[in-house]
PDB file of C-alpha atoms in Angstrom:
ATOM      1  CA  MET A1303      -5.029  21.779 -20.010  1.00 56.00           C
ATOM      2  CA  ASN A1304      -2.149  24.279 -19.958  1.00 64.00           C
ATOM      3  CA  PHE A1305      -0.265  23.759 -16.712  1.00 64.00           C
ATOM      4  CA  ALA A1306       2.074  26.668 -17.464  1.00 70.00           C
ATOM      5  CA  ILE A1307      -0.650  29.091 -16.356  1.00 80.00           C
ATOM      6  CA  TYR A1308      -1.030  27.397 -12.969  1.00 82.00           C
ATOM      7  CA  TYR A1309       2.657  26.593 -12.422  1.00 85.00           C
ATOM      8  CA  PRO A1310       3.553  29.765 -10.425  1.00 89.00           C
ATOM      9  CA  TRP A1311       0.418  29.320  -8.296  1.00 90.00           C
ATOM     10  CA  LEU A1312       1.203  25.665  -7.567  1.00 90.00           C
ATOM     11  CA  LYS A1313       4.750  26.677  -6.666  1.00 92.00           C
ATOM     12  CA  ALA A1314       3.548  29.501  -4.399  1.00 94.00           C
ATOM     13  CA  LEU A1315       1.113  27.169  -2.609  1.00 95.00           C
ATOM     14  CA  HIS A1316       3.860  24.522  -2.302  1.00 95.00           C
ATOM     15  CA  VAL A1317       6.211  27.027  -0.643  1.00 95.00           C
ATOM     16  CA  ALA A1318       3.431  28.337   1.653  1.00 96.00           C
ATOM     17  CA  SER A1319       2.512  24.781   2.726  1.00 96.00           C
ATOM     18  CA  ALA A1320       6.190  23.936   3.250  1.00 96.00           C
ATOM     19  CA  LEU A1321       6.629  26.988   5.503  1.00 96.00           C
ATOM     20  CA  ILE A1322       3.594  26.028   7.614  1.00 97.00           C
ATOM     21  CA  PHE A1323       4.749  22.384   7.766  1.00 96.00           C
ATOM     22  CA  PHE A1324       8.301  23.312   8.780  1.00 96.00           C
ATOM     23  CA  GLY A1325       6.978  25.797  11.355  1.00 96.00           C
ATOM     24  CA  GLY A1326       5.004  22.950  12.927  1.00 95.00           C
ATOM     25  CA  VAL A1327       8.027  20.606  12.899  1.00 96.00           C
ATOM     26  CA  VAL A1328      10.197  23.268  14.572  1.00 96.00           C
ATOM     27  CA  SER A1329       7.603  24.048  17.254  1.00 95.00           C
ATOM     28  CA  VAL A1330       7.153  20.365  18.164  1.00 94.00           C
ATOM     29  CA  GLY A1331      10.950  19.950  17.990  1.00 94.00           C
ATOM     30  CA  VAL A1332      11.516  22.849  20.387  1.00 94.00           C
ATOM     31  CA  PHE A1333       8.866  21.490  22.778  1.00 93.00           C
ATOM     32  CA  LEU A1334      10.355  17.974  22.772  1.00 91.00           C
ATOM     33  CA  HIS A1335      13.878  19.411  23.132  1.00 91.00           C
ATOM     34  CA  MET A1336      13.063  21.717  26.055  1.00 89.00           C
ATOM     35  CA  VAL A1337      10.605  19.636  28.048  1.00 87.00           C
ATOM     36  CA  THR A1338      12.275  17.918  30.996  1.00 81.00           C
ATOM     37  CA  ASN A1339       9.878  17.996  33.938  1.00 81.00           C
ATOM     38  CA  ASP A1340       6.408  16.510  34.196  1.00 81.00           C
ATOM     39  CA  SER A1341       3.469  18.682  35.229  1.00 84.00           C
ATOM     40  CA  PRO A1342      -0.235  18.999  34.346  1.00 86.00           C
ATOM     41  CA  GLY A1343       0.616  22.220  32.461  1.00 86.00           C
ATOM     42  CA  ILE A1344       3.162  20.407  30.285  1.00 87.00           C
ATOM     43  CA  ARG A1345       0.637  17.611  29.565  1.00 87.00           C
ATOM     44  CA  ALA A1346      -2.007  20.192  28.594  1.00 88.00           C
ATOM     45  CA  LEU A1347       0.504  21.990  26.353  1.00 90.00           C
ATOM     46  CA  ALA A1348       1.432  18.663  24.712  1.00 90.00           C
ATOM     47  CA  ALA A1349      -2.266  18.006  23.993  1.00 90.00           C
ATOM     48  CA  ASP A1350      -2.639  21.490  22.427  1.00 92.00           C
ATOM     49  CA  ILE A1351       0.496  21.059  20.309  1.00 93.00           C
ATOM     50  CA  ARG A1352      -0.749  17.623  19.217  1.00 91.00           C
ATOM     51  CA  ARG A1353      -4.080  19.157  18.166  1.00 92.00           C
ATOM     52  CA  TRP A1354      -2.229  21.780  16.074  1.00 94.00           C
ATOM     53  CA  ASP A1355      -0.087  19.012  14.608  1.00 93.00           C
ATOM     54  CA  HIS A1356      -3.212  17.083  13.579  1.00 90.00           C
ATOM     55  CA  ILE A1357      -5.200  19.993  12.194  1.00 93.00           C
ATOM     56  CA  ILE A1358      -2.477  22.133  10.574  1.00 95.00           C
ATOM     57  CA  THR A1359       0.973  20.525  10.335  1.00 94.00           C
ATOM     58  CA  THR A1360       0.054  17.066   9.011  1.00 92.00           C
ATOM     59  CA  PRO A1361      -2.398  18.341   6.343  1.00 93.00           C
ATOM     60  CA  SER A1362       0.263  20.900   5.313  1.00 94.00           C
ATOM     61  CA  MET A1363       2.767  18.083   4.899  1.00 93.00           C
ATOM     62  CA  LEU A1364       0.334  16.113   2.723  1.00 91.00           C
ATOM     63  CA  LEU A1365      -0.322  19.276   0.686  1.00 93.00           C
ATOM     64  CA  VAL A1366       3.445  19.830   0.268  1.00 94.00           C
ATOM     65  CA  TRP A1367       3.784  16.305  -1.130  1.00 91.00           C
ATOM     66  CA  ALA A1368       0.722  16.597  -3.396  1.00 90.00           C
ATOM     67  CA  LEU A1369       1.746  19.980  -4.791  1.00 91.00           C
ATOM     68  CA  GLY A1370       5.362  18.839  -5.094  1.00 91.00           C
ATOM     69  CA  LEU A1371       4.257  15.854  -7.181  1.00 85.00           C
ATOM     70  CA  GLY A1372       2.115  18.185  -9.319  1.00 84.00           C
ATOM     71  CA  ILE A1373       4.953  20.681  -9.844  1.00 88.00           C
ATOM     72  CA  GLY A1374       7.481  17.916 -10.566  1.00 86.00           C
ATOM     73  CA  GLY A1375       5.160  16.419 -13.161  1.00 79.00           C
ATOM     74  CA  ALA A1376       4.060  19.708 -14.731  1.00 78.00           C
ATOM     75  CA  GLY A1377       7.616  21.081 -14.889  1.00 79.00           C
ATOM     76  CA  HIS A1378       9.213  17.758 -15.988  1.00 81.00           C
ATOM     77  CA  TRP A1379      11.637  17.977 -13.074  1.00 84.00           C
ATOM     78  CA  PHE A1380      11.676  14.312 -12.077  1.00 82.00           C
ATOM     79  CA  ASN A1381      14.798  13.538 -14.141  1.00 84.00           C
ATOM     80  CA  ALA A1382      16.799  16.338 -12.483  1.00 89.00           C
ATOM     81  CA  PRO A1383      19.447  14.985 -10.018  1.00 91.00           C
ATOM     82  CA  TRP A1384      18.931  17.867  -7.574  1.00 92.00           C
ATOM     83  CA  LEU A1385      15.271  16.849  -7.167  1.00 92.00           C
ATOM     84  CA  THR A1386      16.202  13.231  -6.389  1.00 91.00           C
ATOM     85  CA  VAL A1387      18.581  14.430  -3.660  1.00 94.00           C
ATOM     86  CA  LYS A1388      15.961  16.896  -2.422  1.00 94.00           C
ATOM     87  CA  LEU A1389      13.375  14.109  -2.179  1.00 92.00           C
ATOM     88  CA  VAL A1390      15.722  12.127   0.091  1.00 93.00           C
ATOM     89  CA  PHE A1391      15.849  15.052   2.533  1.00 95.00           C
ATOM     90  CA  VAL A1392      12.075  15.596   2.232  1.00 93.00           C
ATOM     91  CA  VAL A1393      11.578  11.941   3.223  1.00 91.00           C
ATOM     92  CA  ILE A1394      13.974  12.362   6.182  1.00 93.00           C
ATOM     93  CA  LEU A1395      12.162  15.549   7.286  1.00 94.00           C
ATOM     94  CA  SER A1396       8.776  13.811   6.993  1.00 92.00           C
ATOM     95  CA  ALA A1397      10.106  10.833   8.969  1.00 91.00           C
ATOM     96  CA  VAL A1398      11.353  13.194  11.698  1.00 93.00           C
ATOM     97  CA  HIS A1399       7.869  14.700  11.850  1.00 93.00           C
ATOM     98  CA  GLY A1400       6.360  11.213  12.082  1.00 90.00           C
ATOM     99  CA  MET A1401       8.639  10.383  15.023  1.00 90.00           C
ATOM    100  CA  GLN A1402       7.872  13.682  16.751  1.00 92.00           C
ATOM    101  CA  SER A1403       4.182  13.064  16.242  1.00 90.00           C
ATOM    102  CA  GLY A1404       4.486   9.561  17.723  1.00 88.00           C
ATOM    103  CA  ARG A1405       6.393  10.900  20.749  1.00 89.00           C
ATOM    104  CA  LEU A1406       3.719  13.580  21.287  1.00 90.00           C
ATOM    105  CA  ARG A1407       1.046  10.875  21.182  1.00 87.00           C
ATOM    106  CA  ARG A1408       2.922   8.891  23.840  1.00 85.00           C
ATOM    107  CA  ILE A1409       3.104  11.953  26.074  1.00 87.00           C
ATOM    108  CA  CYS A1410      -0.637  12.552  25.599  1.00 85.00           C
ATOM    109  CA  GLN A1411      -1.250   8.892  26.532  1.00 81.00           C
ATOM    110  CA  GLY A1412       0.553   9.463  29.826  1.00 79.00           C
ATOM    111  CA  ALA A1413       4.030   8.073  29.046  1.00 78.00           C
ATOM    112  CA  SER A1414       6.971   9.454  31.038  1.00 80.00           C
ATOM    113  CA  ILE A1415       8.391  12.677  29.632  1.00 80.00           C
ATOM    114  CA  ARG A1416      11.860  12.354  28.109  1.00 81.00           C
ATOM    115  CA  PRO A1417      13.423  15.111  26.001  1.00 82.00           C
ATOM    116  CA  LEU A1418      14.126  14.379  22.327  1.00 83.00           C
ATOM    117  CA  HIS A1419      17.263  16.253  21.296  1.00 86.00           C
ATOM    118  CA  THR A1420      17.935  14.866  17.833  1.00 88.00           C
ATOM    119  CA  SER A1421      14.813  15.907  15.919  1.00 91.00           C
ATOM    120  CA  LEU A1422      15.447  19.671  15.884  1.00 92.00           C
ATOM    121  CA  PRO A1423      19.006  19.701  14.410  1.00 94.00           C
ATOM    122  CA  VAL A1424      18.066  17.017  11.857  1.00 95.00           C
ATOM    123  CA  ALA A1425      14.953  18.973  10.785  1.00 95.00           C
ATOM    124  CA  VAL A1426      16.821  22.285  10.488  1.00 95.00           C
ATOM    125  CA  THR A1427      19.668  20.664   8.501  1.00 96.00           C
ATOM    126  CA  CYS A1428      17.147  19.051   6.132  1.00 96.00           C
ATOM    127  CA  ALA A1429      15.319  22.367   5.652  1.00 95.00           C
ATOM    128  CA  VAL A1430      18.556  24.224   4.805  1.00 96.00           C
ATOM    129  CA  ILE A1431      19.605  21.577   2.262  1.00 96.00           C
ATOM    130  CA  ILE A1432      16.092  21.447   0.734  1.00 95.00           C
ATOM    131  CA  ALA A1433      15.995  25.262   0.366  1.00 95.00           C
ATOM    132  CA  ILE A1434      19.465  25.362  -1.263  1.00 95.00           C
ATOM    133  CA  LEU A1435      18.631  22.537  -3.688  1.00 94.00           C
ATOM    134  CA  ALA A1436      15.226  23.991  -4.618  1.00 92.00           C
ATOM    135  CA  VAL A1437      16.467  27.532  -5.217  1.00 92.00           C
ATOM    136  CA  ALA A1438      20.015  27.044  -6.584  1.00 92.00           C
ATOM    137  CA  LYS A1439      19.378  23.720  -8.411  1.00 90.00           C
ATOM    138  CA  PRO A1440      23.161  23.113  -8.361  1.00 88.00           C
ATOM    139  CA  PHE A1441      23.193  19.908 -10.442  1.00 86.00           C
TER     140      PHE A1441
ATOM    141  CA  MET B 779      -5.143  10.762  31.439  1.00 54.00           C
ATOM    142  CA  THR B 780      -7.208   7.627  32.044  1.00 59.00           C
ATOM    143  CA  ARG B 781      -6.678   4.160  30.577  1.00 58.00           C
ATOM    144  CA  ASP B 782      -9.750   4.738  28.378  1.00 62.00           C
ATOM    145  CA  ASP B 783      -8.191   7.931  26.945  1.00 70.00           C
ATOM    146  CA  TYR B 784      -4.999   5.999  26.214  1.00 73.00           C
ATOM    147  CA  ARG B 785      -6.942   3.278  24.404  1.00 80.00           C
ATOM    148  CA  ASP B 786      -9.057   5.765  22.456  1.00 83.00           C
ATOM    149  CA  ILE B 787      -5.941   7.561  21.210  1.00 83.00           C
ATOM    150  CA  GLU B 788      -4.237   4.277  20.260  1.00 83.00           C
ATOM    151  CA  LEU B 789      -7.360   2.894  18.551  1.00 88.00           C
ATOM    152  CA  ALA B 790      -7.805   6.125  16.566  1.00 88.00           C
ATOM    153  CA  GLN B 791      -4.170   5.924  15.457  1.00 88.00           C
ATOM    154  CA  LEU B 792      -4.544   2.299  14.315  1.00 90.00           C
ATOM    155  CA  ARG B 793      -7.735   3.195  12.436  1.00 92.00           C
ATOM    156  CA  ARG B 794      -5.842   5.981  10.623  1.00 91.00           C
ATOM    157  CA  LEU B 795      -3.097   3.510   9.679  1.00 91.00           C
ATOM    158  CA  GLU B 796      -5.709   1.026   8.495  1.00 91.00           C
ATOM    159  CA  PHE B 797      -7.295   3.710   6.302  1.00 92.00           C
ATOM    160  CA  ALA B 798      -3.900   4.788   4.886  1.00 91.00           C
ATOM    161  CA  SER B 799      -3.121   1.128   4.183  1.00 90.00           C
ATOM    162  CA  PHE B 800      -6.470   0.702   2.388  1.00 90.00           C
ATOM    163  CA  VAL B 801      -5.890   3.846   0.271  1.00 91.00           C
ATOM    164  CA  GLU B 802      -2.353   2.733  -0.648  1.00 89.00           C
ATOM    165  CA  GLY B 803      -3.516  -0.740  -1.680  1.00 87.00           C
ATOM    166  CA  THR B 804      -6.585   0.510  -3.562  1.00 89.00           C
ATOM    167  CA  THR B 805      -4.740   3.195  -5.557  1.00 90.00           C
ATOM    168  CA  LEU B 806      -2.116   0.614  -6.578  1.00 89.00           C
ATOM    169  CA  LEU B 807      -4.893  -1.754  -7.627  1.00 88.00           C
ATOM    170  CA  LEU B 808      -6.564   0.980  -9.725  1.00 90.00           C
ATOM    171  CA  LEU B 809      -3.208   1.880 -11.271  1.00 91.00           C
ATOM    172  CA  LEU B 810      -2.179  -1.671 -12.180  1.00 90.00           C
ATOM    173  CA  ILE B 811      -5.536  -3.184 -13.098  1.00 89.00           C
ATOM    174  CA  ILE B 812      -7.279  -0.274 -14.802  1.00 91.00           C
ATOM    175  CA  ALA B 813      -4.929   2.594 -15.712  1.00 91.00           C
ATOM    176  CA  VAL B 814      -1.921   0.600 -17.013  1.00 92.00           C
ATOM    177  CA  PRO B 815      -3.968  -1.743 -19.297  1.00 92.00           C
ATOM    178  CA  LEU B 816      -5.916   1.262 -20.620  1.00 92.00           C
ATOM    179  CA  LYS B 817      -2.619   2.918 -21.537  1.00 90.00           C
ATOM    180  CA  HIS B 818      -0.951  -0.072 -23.170  1.00 91.00           C
ATOM    181  CA  LEU B 819      -3.971  -1.769 -24.786  1.00 90.00           C
ATOM    182  CA  TYR B 820      -6.086   1.239 -25.769  1.00 89.00           C
ATOM    183  CA  GLY B 821      -3.492   4.046 -25.907  1.00 88.00           C
ATOM    184  CA  TRP B 822      -5.219   6.119 -23.210  1.00 88.00           C
ATOM    185  CA  PRO B 823      -2.420   7.493 -20.971  1.00 89.00           C
ATOM    186  CA  THR B 824      -4.534   9.927 -18.915  1.00 88.00           C
ATOM    187  CA  GLY B 825      -5.401   7.266 -16.319  1.00 88.00           C
ATOM    188  CA  VAL B 826      -1.735   6.567 -15.578  1.00 89.00           C
ATOM    189  CA  ARG B 827      -0.964  10.306 -15.546  1.00 87.00           C
ATOM    190  CA  ILE B 828      -3.615  10.769 -12.857  1.00 87.00           C
ATOM    191  CA  MET B 829      -3.294   7.532 -10.877  1.00 90.00           C
ATOM    192  CA  GLY B 830       0.537   7.535 -10.834  1.00 88.00           C
ATOM    193  CA  PRO B 831       0.909  10.648  -8.650  1.00 86.00           C
ATOM    194  CA  VAL B 832      -2.224   9.735  -6.618  1.00 89.00           C
ATOM    195  CA  HIS B 833      -0.690   6.354  -5.743  1.00 90.00           C
ATOM    196  CA  GLY B 834       2.683   8.046  -5.075  1.00 88.00           C
ATOM    197  CA  LEU B 835       0.968  10.310  -2.574  1.00 88.00           C
ATOM    198  CA  GLY B 836      -0.916   7.362  -1.019  1.00 90.00           C
ATOM    199  CA  PHE B 837       2.338   5.402  -0.710  1.00 89.00           C
ATOM    200  CA  CYS B 838       4.176   8.301   0.986  1.00 88.00           C
ATOM    201  CA  ALA B 839       1.218   8.928   3.318  1.00 89.00           C
ATOM    202  CA  TYR B 840       1.078   5.236   4.277  1.00 90.00           C
ATOM    203  CA  LEU B 841       4.795   5.135   5.109  1.00 88.00           C
ATOM    204  CA  TRP B 842       4.421   8.323   7.138  1.00 87.00           C
ATOM    205  CA  PHE B 843       1.501   6.865   9.133  1.00 89.00           C
ATOM    206  CA  VAL B 844       3.561   3.712   9.767  1.00 89.00           C
ATOM    207  CA  ILE B 845       6.403   5.826  11.198  1.00 87.00           C
ATOM    208  CA  GLN B 846       3.971   7.882  13.290  1.00 85.00           C
ATOM    209  CA  THR B 847       2.221   4.761  14.608  1.00 88.00           C
ATOM    210  CA  VAL B 848       5.304   2.716  15.512  1.00 87.00           C
ATOM    211  CA  ALA B 849       7.118   5.751  16.979  1.00 82.00           C
ATOM    212  CA  GLY B 850       4.467   6.104  19.643  1.00 69.00           C
ATOM    213  CA  GLY B 851       3.357   2.514  20.205  1.00 68.00           C
ATOM    214  CA  ASP B 852       4.621  -0.756  21.625  1.00 77.00           C
ATOM    215  CA  TRP B 853       5.475  -2.529  18.390  1.00 85.00           C
ATOM    216  CA  ARG B 854       7.803  -5.506  17.994  1.00 88.00           C
ATOM    217  CA  THR B 855      10.629  -5.237  15.446  1.00 89.00           C
ATOM    218  CA  ARG B 856       9.029  -8.060  13.432  1.00 90.00           C
ATOM    219  CA  GLU B 857       5.709  -6.194  13.234  1.00 88.00           C
ATOM    220  CA  ILE B 858       7.434  -2.952  12.178  1.00 88.00           C
ATOM    221  CA  ALA B 859       9.364  -4.824   9.469  1.00 89.00           C
ATOM    222  CA  ARG B 860       6.143  -6.455   8.285  1.00 89.00           C
ATOM    223  CA  VAL B 861       4.149  -3.218   7.850  1.00 88.00           C
ATOM    224  CA  MET B 862       7.157  -1.533   6.201  1.00 86.00           C
ATOM    225  CA  ILE B 863       7.792  -4.400   3.758  1.00 86.00           C
ATOM    226  CA  CYS B 864       4.067  -4.544   2.921  1.00 84.00           C
ATOM    227  CA  ALA B 865       4.372  -1.029   1.451  1.00 78.00           C
ATOM    228  CA  PHE B 866       6.871  -2.237  -1.141  1.00 78.00           C
ATOM    229  CA  ILE B 867       5.000  -5.393  -2.202  1.00 80.00           C
ATOM    230  CA  PRO B 868       2.095  -5.007  -4.655  1.00 75.00           C
ATOM    231  CA  PHE B 869      -1.166  -5.333  -2.690  1.00 73.00           C
ATOM    232  CA  GLY B 870       0.941  -5.908   0.439  1.00 79.00           C
ATOM    233  CA  ALA B 871      -1.003  -3.180   2.256  1.00 75.00           C
ATOM    234  CA  PHE B 872      -4.062  -5.474   2.290  1.00 76.00           C
ATOM    235  CA  PHE B 873      -2.091  -8.048   4.306  1.00 82.00           C
ATOM    236  CA  ASN B 874      -1.870  -5.526   7.146  1.00 83.00           C
ATOM    237  CA  ARG B 875      -5.565  -5.868   7.875  1.00 84.00           C
ATOM    238  CA  ALA B 876      -5.196  -8.999  10.012  1.00 85.00           C
ATOM    239  CA  LEU B 877      -2.330  -7.560  12.050  1.00 86.00           C
ATOM    240  CA  LEU B 878      -4.080  -4.231  12.630  1.00 88.00           C
ATOM    241  CA  SER B 879      -7.391  -5.942  13.515  1.00 88.00           C
ATOM    242  CA  ARG B 880      -5.548  -8.124  16.039  1.00 88.00           C
ATOM    243  CA  LYS B 881      -3.851  -5.102  17.581  1.00 87.00           C
ATOM    244  CA  MET B 882      -7.149  -3.206  17.811  1.00 88.00           C
ATOM    245  CA  ALA B 883      -8.877  -6.241  19.351  1.00 88.00           C
ATOM    246  CA  SER B 884      -6.183  -6.583  22.011  1.00 85.00           C
ATOM    247  CA  ILE B 885      -6.566  -2.891  22.906  1.00 83.00           C
ATOM    248  CA  ARG B 886     -10.369  -3.244  23.076  1.00 83.00           C
ATOM    249  CA  ASN B 887     -10.118  -6.407  25.212  1.00 81.00           C
ATOM    250  CA  GLY B 888      -7.775  -4.570  27.526  1.00 73.00           C
ATOM    251  CA  ARG B 889     -10.551  -2.072  28.142  1.00 54.00           C
ATOM    252  CA  LYS B 890     -12.960  -4.783  29.287  1.00 42.00           C
ATOM    253  CA  SER B 891     -10.533  -6.375  31.742  1.00 36.00           C
TER     254      SER B 891
END
């Protein structure tokens, strides 16, 4: 099978999935950053955001990983140092999403609402570094 | 939000972690017991080429579900360490079954009381 034919398509799908995944991380991050007061409206919004997270953001993240593994293998990129560094930030970004997702679950279970200020700056920093490493491939 | 809703959400989360743990352990088993011997004894590398990335994905997904589960639940540090370490030990994911079953049973028993 000639992967060269599919390589641009895999890459395009990887970028599209990454955009959807990061959009989800930012929206949950903004919600958890801004939310301070408890109300039925906030609880309902948290449940809706959690549903979106389950149906769209998490599958997108899994697709980003799967396509990333496919591209890395097909393009023989796994020996490149920039990819190793990029993977570290991908793991951090995924972990941030996992923590956000857990916090959302707690809110939906009725836990007291406390803002989470750290997830948004960490996620944005990771995304900037990932984009620079993926496009510029500096080392 | 009722207590039953809380328990349903928590049980569903533990079931997802149990499934991720099963997939991680099974893909590693397939990789080590079938694909690797086929490559080294019979010179058939396709199995490793397929199962390697599949297990990599299963491993990442398992770790992600662990983070998601412990971030939103009442887990002791020892339990978190145990499920994390299990990901790095061959077949360790299968040792999670007892812990997860116990946690699910305690949530279910809570419902009855």
